[in-house]
Short mmCIF file of C-alpha atoms in Angstrom, two decimals:
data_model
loop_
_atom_site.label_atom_id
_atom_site.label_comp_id
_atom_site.label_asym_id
_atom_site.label_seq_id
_atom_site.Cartn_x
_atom_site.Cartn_y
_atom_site.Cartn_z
CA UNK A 135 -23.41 -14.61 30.25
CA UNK A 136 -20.62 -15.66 28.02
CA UNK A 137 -22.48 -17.78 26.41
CA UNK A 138 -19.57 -19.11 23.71
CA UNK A 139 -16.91 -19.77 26.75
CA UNK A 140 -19.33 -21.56 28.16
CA UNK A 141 -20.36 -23.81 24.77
CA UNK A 142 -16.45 -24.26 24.13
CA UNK A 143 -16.56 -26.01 27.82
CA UNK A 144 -19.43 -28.34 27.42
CA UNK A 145 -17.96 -29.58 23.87
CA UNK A 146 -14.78 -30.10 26.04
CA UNK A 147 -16.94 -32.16 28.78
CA UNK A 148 -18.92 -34.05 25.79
CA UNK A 149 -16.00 -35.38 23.99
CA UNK A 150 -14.34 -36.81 27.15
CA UNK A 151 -17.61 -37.30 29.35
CA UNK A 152 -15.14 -37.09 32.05
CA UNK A 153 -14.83 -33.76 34.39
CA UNK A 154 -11.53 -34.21 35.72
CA UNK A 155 -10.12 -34.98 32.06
CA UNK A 156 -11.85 -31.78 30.71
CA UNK A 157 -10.74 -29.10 33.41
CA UNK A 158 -7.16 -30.88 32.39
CA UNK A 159 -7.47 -30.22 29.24
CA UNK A 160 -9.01 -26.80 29.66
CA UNK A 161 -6.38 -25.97 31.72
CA UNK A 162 -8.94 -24.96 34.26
CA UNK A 163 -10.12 -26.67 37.37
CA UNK A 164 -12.94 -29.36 37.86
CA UNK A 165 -15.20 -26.89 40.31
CA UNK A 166 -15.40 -24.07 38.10
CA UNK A 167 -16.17 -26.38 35.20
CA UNK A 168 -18.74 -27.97 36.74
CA UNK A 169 -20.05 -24.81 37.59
CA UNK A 170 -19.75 -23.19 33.53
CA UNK A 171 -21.71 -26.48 33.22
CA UNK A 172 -24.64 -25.77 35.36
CA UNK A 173 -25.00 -22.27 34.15
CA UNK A 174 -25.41 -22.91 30.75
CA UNK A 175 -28.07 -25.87 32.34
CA UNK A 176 -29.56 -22.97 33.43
CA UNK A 177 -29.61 -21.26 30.71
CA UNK A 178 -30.89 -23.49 28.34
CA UNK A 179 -33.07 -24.73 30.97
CA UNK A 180 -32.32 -28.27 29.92
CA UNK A 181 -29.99 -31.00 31.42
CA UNK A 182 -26.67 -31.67 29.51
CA UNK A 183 -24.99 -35.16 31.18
CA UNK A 184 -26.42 -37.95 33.25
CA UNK A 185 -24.81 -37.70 36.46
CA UNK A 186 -27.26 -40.24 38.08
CA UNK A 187 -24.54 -43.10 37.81
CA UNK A 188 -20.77 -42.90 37.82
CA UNK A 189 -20.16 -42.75 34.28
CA UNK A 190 -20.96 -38.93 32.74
CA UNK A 191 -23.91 -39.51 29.78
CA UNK A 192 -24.79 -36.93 27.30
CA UNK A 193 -28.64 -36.97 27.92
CA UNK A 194 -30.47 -36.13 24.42
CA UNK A 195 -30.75 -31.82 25.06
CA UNK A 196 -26.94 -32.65 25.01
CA UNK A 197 -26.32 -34.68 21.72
CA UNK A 198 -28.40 -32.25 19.99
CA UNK A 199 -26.36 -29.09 21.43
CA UNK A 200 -22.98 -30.72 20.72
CA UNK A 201 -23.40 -30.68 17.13
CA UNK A 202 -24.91 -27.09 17.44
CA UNK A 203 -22.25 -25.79 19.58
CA UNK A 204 -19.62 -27.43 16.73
CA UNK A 205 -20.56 -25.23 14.39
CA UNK A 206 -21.13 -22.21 16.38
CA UNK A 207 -17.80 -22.34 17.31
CA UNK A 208 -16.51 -23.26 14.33
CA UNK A 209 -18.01 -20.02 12.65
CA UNK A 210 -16.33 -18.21 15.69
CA UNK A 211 -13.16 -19.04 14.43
CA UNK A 212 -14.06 -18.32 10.91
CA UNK A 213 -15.22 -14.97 11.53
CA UNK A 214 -12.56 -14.30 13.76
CA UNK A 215 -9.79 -15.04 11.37
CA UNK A 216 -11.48 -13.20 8.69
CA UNK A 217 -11.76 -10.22 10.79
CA UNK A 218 -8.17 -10.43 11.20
CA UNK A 219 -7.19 -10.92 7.76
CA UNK A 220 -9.04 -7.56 7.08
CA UNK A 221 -7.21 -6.00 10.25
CA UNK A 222 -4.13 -6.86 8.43
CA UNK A 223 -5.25 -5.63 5.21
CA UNK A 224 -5.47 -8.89 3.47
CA UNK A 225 -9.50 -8.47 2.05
CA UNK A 226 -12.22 -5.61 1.32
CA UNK A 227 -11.07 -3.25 -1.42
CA UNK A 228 -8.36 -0.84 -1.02
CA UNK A 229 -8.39 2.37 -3.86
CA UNK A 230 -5.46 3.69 -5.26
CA UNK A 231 -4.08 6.36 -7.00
CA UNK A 232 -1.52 6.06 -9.33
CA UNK A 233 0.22 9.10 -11.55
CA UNK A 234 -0.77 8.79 -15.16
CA UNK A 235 2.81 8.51 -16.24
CA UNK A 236 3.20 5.18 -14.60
CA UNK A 237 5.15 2.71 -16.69
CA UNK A 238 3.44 -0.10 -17.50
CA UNK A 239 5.99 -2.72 -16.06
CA UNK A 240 5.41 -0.47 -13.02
CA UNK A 241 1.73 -1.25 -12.59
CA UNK A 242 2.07 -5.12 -13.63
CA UNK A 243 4.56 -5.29 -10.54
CA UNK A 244 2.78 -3.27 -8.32
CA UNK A 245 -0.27 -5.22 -8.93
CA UNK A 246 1.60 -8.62 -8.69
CA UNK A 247 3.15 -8.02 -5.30
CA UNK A 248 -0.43 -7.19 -4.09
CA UNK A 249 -1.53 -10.03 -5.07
CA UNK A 250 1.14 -12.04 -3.31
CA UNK A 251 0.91 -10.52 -0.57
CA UNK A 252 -2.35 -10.21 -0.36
CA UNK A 253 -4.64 -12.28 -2.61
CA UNK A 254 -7.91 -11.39 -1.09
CA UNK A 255 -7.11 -7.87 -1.23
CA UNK A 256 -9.73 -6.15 -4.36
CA UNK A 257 -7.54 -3.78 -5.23
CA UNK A 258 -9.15 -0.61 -7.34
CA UNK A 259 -6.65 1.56 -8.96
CA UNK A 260 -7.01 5.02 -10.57
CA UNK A 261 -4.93 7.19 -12.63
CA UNK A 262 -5.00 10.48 -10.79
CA UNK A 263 -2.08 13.30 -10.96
CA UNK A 264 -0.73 14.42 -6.84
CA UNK A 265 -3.36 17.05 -7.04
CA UNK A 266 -6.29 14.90 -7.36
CA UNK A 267 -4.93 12.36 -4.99
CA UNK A 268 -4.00 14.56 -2.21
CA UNK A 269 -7.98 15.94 -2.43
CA UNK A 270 -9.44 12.61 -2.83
CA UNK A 271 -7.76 11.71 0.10
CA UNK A 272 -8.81 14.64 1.94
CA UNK A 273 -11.95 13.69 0.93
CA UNK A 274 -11.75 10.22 1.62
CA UNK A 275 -12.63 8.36 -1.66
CA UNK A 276 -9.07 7.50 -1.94
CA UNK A 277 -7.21 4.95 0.50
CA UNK A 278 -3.63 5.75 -0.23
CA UNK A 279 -1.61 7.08 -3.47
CA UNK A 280 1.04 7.47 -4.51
CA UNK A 281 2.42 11.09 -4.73
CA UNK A 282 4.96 13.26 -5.90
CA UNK A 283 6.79 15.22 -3.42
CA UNK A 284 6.82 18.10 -2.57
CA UNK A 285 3.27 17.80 -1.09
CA UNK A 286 1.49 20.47 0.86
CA UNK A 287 -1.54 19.27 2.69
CA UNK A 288 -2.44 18.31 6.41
CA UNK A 289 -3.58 14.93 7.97
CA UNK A 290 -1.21 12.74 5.72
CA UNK A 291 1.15 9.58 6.33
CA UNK A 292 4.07 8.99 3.54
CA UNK A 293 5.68 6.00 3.15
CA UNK A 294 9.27 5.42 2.66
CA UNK A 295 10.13 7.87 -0.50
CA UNK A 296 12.37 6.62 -3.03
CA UNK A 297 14.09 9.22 -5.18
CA UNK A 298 14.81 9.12 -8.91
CA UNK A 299 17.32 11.18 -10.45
CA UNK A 300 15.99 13.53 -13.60
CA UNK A 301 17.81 14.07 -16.75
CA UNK A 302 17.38 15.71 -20.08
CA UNK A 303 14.78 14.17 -22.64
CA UNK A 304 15.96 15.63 -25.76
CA UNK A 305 15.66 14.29 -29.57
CA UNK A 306 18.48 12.28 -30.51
CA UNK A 307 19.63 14.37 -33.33
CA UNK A 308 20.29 17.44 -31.18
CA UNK A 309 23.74 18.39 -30.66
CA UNK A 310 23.65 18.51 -27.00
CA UNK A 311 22.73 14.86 -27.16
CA UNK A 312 25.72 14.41 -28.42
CA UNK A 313 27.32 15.04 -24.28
CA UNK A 314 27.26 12.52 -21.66
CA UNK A 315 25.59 15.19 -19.59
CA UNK A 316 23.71 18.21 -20.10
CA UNK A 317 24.65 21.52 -17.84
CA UNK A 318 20.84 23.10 -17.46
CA UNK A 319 22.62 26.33 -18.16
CA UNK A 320 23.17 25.18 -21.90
CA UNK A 321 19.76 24.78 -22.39
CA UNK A 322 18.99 28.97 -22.63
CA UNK A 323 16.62 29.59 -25.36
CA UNK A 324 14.48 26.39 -25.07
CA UNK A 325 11.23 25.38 -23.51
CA UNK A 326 11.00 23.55 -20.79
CA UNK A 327 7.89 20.40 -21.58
CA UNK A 328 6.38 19.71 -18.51
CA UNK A 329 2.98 18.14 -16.67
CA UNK A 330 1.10 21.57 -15.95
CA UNK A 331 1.49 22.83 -12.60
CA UNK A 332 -2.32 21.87 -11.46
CA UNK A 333 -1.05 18.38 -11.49
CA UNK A 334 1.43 18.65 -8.67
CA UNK A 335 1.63 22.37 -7.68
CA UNK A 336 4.78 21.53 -4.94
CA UNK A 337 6.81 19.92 -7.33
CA UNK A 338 6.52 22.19 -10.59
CA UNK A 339 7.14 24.81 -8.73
CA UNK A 340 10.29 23.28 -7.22
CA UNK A 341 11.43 21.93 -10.66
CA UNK A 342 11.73 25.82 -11.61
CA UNK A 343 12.90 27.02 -8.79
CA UNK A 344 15.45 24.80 -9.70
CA UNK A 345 16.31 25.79 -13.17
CA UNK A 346 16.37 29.17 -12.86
CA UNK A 347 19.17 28.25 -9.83
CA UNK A 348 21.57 26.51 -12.79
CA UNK A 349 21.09 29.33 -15.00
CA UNK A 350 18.23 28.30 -17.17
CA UNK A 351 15.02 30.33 -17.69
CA UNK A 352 12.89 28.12 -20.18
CA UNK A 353 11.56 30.48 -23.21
CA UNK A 354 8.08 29.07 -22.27
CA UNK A 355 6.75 25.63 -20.30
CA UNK A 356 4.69 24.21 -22.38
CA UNK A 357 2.09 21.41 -20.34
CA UNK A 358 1.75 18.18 -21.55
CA UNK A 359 0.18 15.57 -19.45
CA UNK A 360 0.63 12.63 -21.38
CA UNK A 361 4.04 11.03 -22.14
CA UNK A 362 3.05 10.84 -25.66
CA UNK A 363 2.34 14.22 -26.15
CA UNK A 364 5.32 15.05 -24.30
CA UNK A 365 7.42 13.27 -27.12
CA UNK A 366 5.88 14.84 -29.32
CA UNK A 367 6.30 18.05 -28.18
CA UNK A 368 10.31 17.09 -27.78
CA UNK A 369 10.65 15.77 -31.03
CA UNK A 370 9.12 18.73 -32.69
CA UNK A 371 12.35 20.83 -31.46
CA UNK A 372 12.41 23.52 -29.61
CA UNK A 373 11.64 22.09 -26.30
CA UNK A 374 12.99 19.27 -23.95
CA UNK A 375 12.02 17.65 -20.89
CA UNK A 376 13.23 16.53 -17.62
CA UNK A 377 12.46 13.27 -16.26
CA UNK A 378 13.28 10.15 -15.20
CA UNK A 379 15.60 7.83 -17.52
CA UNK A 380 12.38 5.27 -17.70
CA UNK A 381 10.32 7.79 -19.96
CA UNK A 382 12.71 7.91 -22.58
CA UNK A 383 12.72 3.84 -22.80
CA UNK A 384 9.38 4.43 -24.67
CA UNK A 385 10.71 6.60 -27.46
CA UNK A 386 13.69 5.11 -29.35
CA UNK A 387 13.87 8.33 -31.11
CA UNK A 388 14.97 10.70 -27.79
CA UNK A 389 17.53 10.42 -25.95
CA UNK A 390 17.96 10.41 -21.91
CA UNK A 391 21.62 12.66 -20.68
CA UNK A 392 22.22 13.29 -17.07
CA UNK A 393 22.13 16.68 -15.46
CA UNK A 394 25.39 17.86 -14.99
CA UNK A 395 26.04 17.90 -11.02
CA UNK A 396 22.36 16.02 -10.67
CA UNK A 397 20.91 19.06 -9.00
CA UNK A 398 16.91 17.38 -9.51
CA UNK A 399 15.59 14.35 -8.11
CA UNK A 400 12.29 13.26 -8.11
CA UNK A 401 10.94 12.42 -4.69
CA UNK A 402 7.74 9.90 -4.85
CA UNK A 403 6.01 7.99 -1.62
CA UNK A 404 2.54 6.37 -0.90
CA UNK A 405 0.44 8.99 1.11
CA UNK A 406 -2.67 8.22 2.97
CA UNK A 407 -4.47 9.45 5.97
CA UNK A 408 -3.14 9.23 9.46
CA UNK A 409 -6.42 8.86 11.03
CA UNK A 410 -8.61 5.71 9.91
CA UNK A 411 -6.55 4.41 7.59
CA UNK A 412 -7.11 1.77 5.40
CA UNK A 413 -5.45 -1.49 7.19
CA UNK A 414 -3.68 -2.32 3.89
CA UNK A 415 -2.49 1.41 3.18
CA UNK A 416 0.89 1.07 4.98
CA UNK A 417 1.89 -2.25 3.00
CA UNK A 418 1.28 -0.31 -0.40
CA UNK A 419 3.70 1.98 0.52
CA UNK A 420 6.00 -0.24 1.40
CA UNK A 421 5.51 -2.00 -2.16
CA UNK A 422 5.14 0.60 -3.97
CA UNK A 423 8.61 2.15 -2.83
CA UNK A 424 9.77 -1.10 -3.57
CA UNK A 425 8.53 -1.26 -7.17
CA UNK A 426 9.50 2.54 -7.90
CA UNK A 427 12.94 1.71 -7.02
CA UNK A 428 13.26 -1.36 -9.04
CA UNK A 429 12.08 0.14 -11.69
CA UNK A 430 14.88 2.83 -12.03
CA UNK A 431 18.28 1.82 -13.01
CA UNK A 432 21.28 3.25 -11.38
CA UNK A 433 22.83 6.78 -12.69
CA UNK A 434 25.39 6.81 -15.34
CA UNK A 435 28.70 7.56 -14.07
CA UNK A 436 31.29 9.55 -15.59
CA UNK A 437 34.34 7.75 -17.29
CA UNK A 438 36.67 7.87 -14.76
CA UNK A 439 34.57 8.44 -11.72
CA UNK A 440 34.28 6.49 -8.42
CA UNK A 441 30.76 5.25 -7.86
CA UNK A 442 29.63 6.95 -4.72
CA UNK A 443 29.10 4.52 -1.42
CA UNK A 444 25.69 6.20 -0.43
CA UNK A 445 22.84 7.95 -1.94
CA UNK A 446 23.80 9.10 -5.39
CA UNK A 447 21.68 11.76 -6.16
CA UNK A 448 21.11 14.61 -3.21
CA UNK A 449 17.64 15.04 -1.36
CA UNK A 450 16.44 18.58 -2.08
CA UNK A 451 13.49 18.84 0.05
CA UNK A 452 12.24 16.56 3.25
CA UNK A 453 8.63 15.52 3.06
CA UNK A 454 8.66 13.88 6.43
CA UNK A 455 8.53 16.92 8.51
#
């Protein structure tokens, strides 16, 4: 027995006390109503309405259920809505990983949007480098991350990527700094300052493959997984790095120069698990690619130079497939 269809008819029948009116407004019509009626009679093995004269009574089984039946269905429609806000990802918690060398203005956006878009939403994020994301995903103790590309593992969804064009990090009283851009072949006899290749094995790998292609073979690569450190290490001579122009906005004393022909880009998308995902993982990713974008400015371009109408850095590698 259905027993709520049937409640949701005899609250219709109770307001109007009038069968014809009800099936009208139930869209239904008056037999089958009267007949929902007597089976929940039935059920409840009580009588609902006075039908003994012409006008329909509630008998007092009837104004006790009507106030019953109110609230039942009234906390039908509660749970059902909140059941759907957690279809679409609006409640529950949702874990996230984010890469340690997230900017600050990054994460205040990132977690703003969320919470616009989904203010019920318990959102608990981690710092955690590709590596650990991509096997706490795996693993499932992660909903979605947010990755650096590229990323070699099975059973994985990736948002839209964004990519971010990589320059030289370099003190500001080097010579080269001195150049609007930096070939990577003028950079022989330095180290290369990067996050150690257990972080994001795809990607380091890539970024070498890279420089060795342009002519440079760093003296050493010397890990450093904190920005900090990684200043540090700059600043100390001997070494630069390559990232994105955002890192150097936290040192005043290094200085940012584009790669001459921008031959790196750094490729970065939400990734969760294409089976059982989280309901909210999708619109992170679409956020997040969002945020990442906003958050890096537009390349420099050379005095004299057209802007390009598309993409202005090239895509070296395709994570989609």
């Amino acid at each position: 027995m259905d027993l709520l269809r049937h409640l949701r008819h005899f609250v219709v029948v109770a307001h109007e006390l009038h069968f014809g009116r009800a099936a009208e407004l139930l869209g239904m019509a008056q037999p089958p109503l009267s007949q929902s009626i007597q089976r929940l009679e039935r059920e409840l093995t009580v009588e609902l309405f006075d039908r003994s004269r012409r006008q329909v009574r509630l008998t007092t089984a009837g104004e006790l259920l009507l106030g019953e039946a109110e609230e039942l269905l009234a906390g039908e429609g509660r749970l059902r809505s909140l059941m759907g806000q957690v279809r679409a990802g609006e409640l529950g918690v949702l874990r996230a990983g984010v890469p340690p060398e997230t900017p600050a203005v990054t994460l205040r956006a990132l977690l703003d949007g969320l919470t616009t878009r989904a203010a019920g939403l318990d959102v608990e994020l981690h710092e955690l480098t590709t590596a650990e994301q991509v096997r706490m995903l795996a693993e499932r103790t992660l909903d979605v991350g947010l990755v650096h590309h590229p990323v070699a593992a099975d059973g994985l969804r990736f948002g839209a990527p964004v990519d971010v064009p990589l320059g030289v990090l370099l003190p500001r009283t080097s010579p080269l700094a001195r150049d609007r851009e930096v070939a990577l072949a003028s950079l022989a006899g330095l180290d290369l300052v990067a996050a150690p290749r257990a972080t994001a094995p795809g990607w380091h790998d890539h970024l070498l493959a890279v420089c060795r292609q342009q002519g440079w073979r760093p003296a050493r690569v010397r890990p450093a997984r904190n920005p900090e450190f990684l200043f540090g290490l700059v600043l100390a001579g001997g070494g630069v790095a390559l990232e994105p122009a955002t890192v150097a906005r936290r040192e005043p004393r290094v200085a940012w120069r584009p790669i001459a022909g921008a031959p790196l880009a750094k490729r970065t998308s939400a990734a969760w698990p294409d089976r059982s995902a989280h309901p909210a993982a999708s619109m992170f990713g679409q956020l997040a690619a969002e945020v990442v974008a906003d958050a890096e400015p537009a390349p420099p371009v050379p005095a004299g130079a057209s802007p390009p109408a598309a993409r202005p850095w090239p895509v070296l590698f395709d994570t989609t497939g």
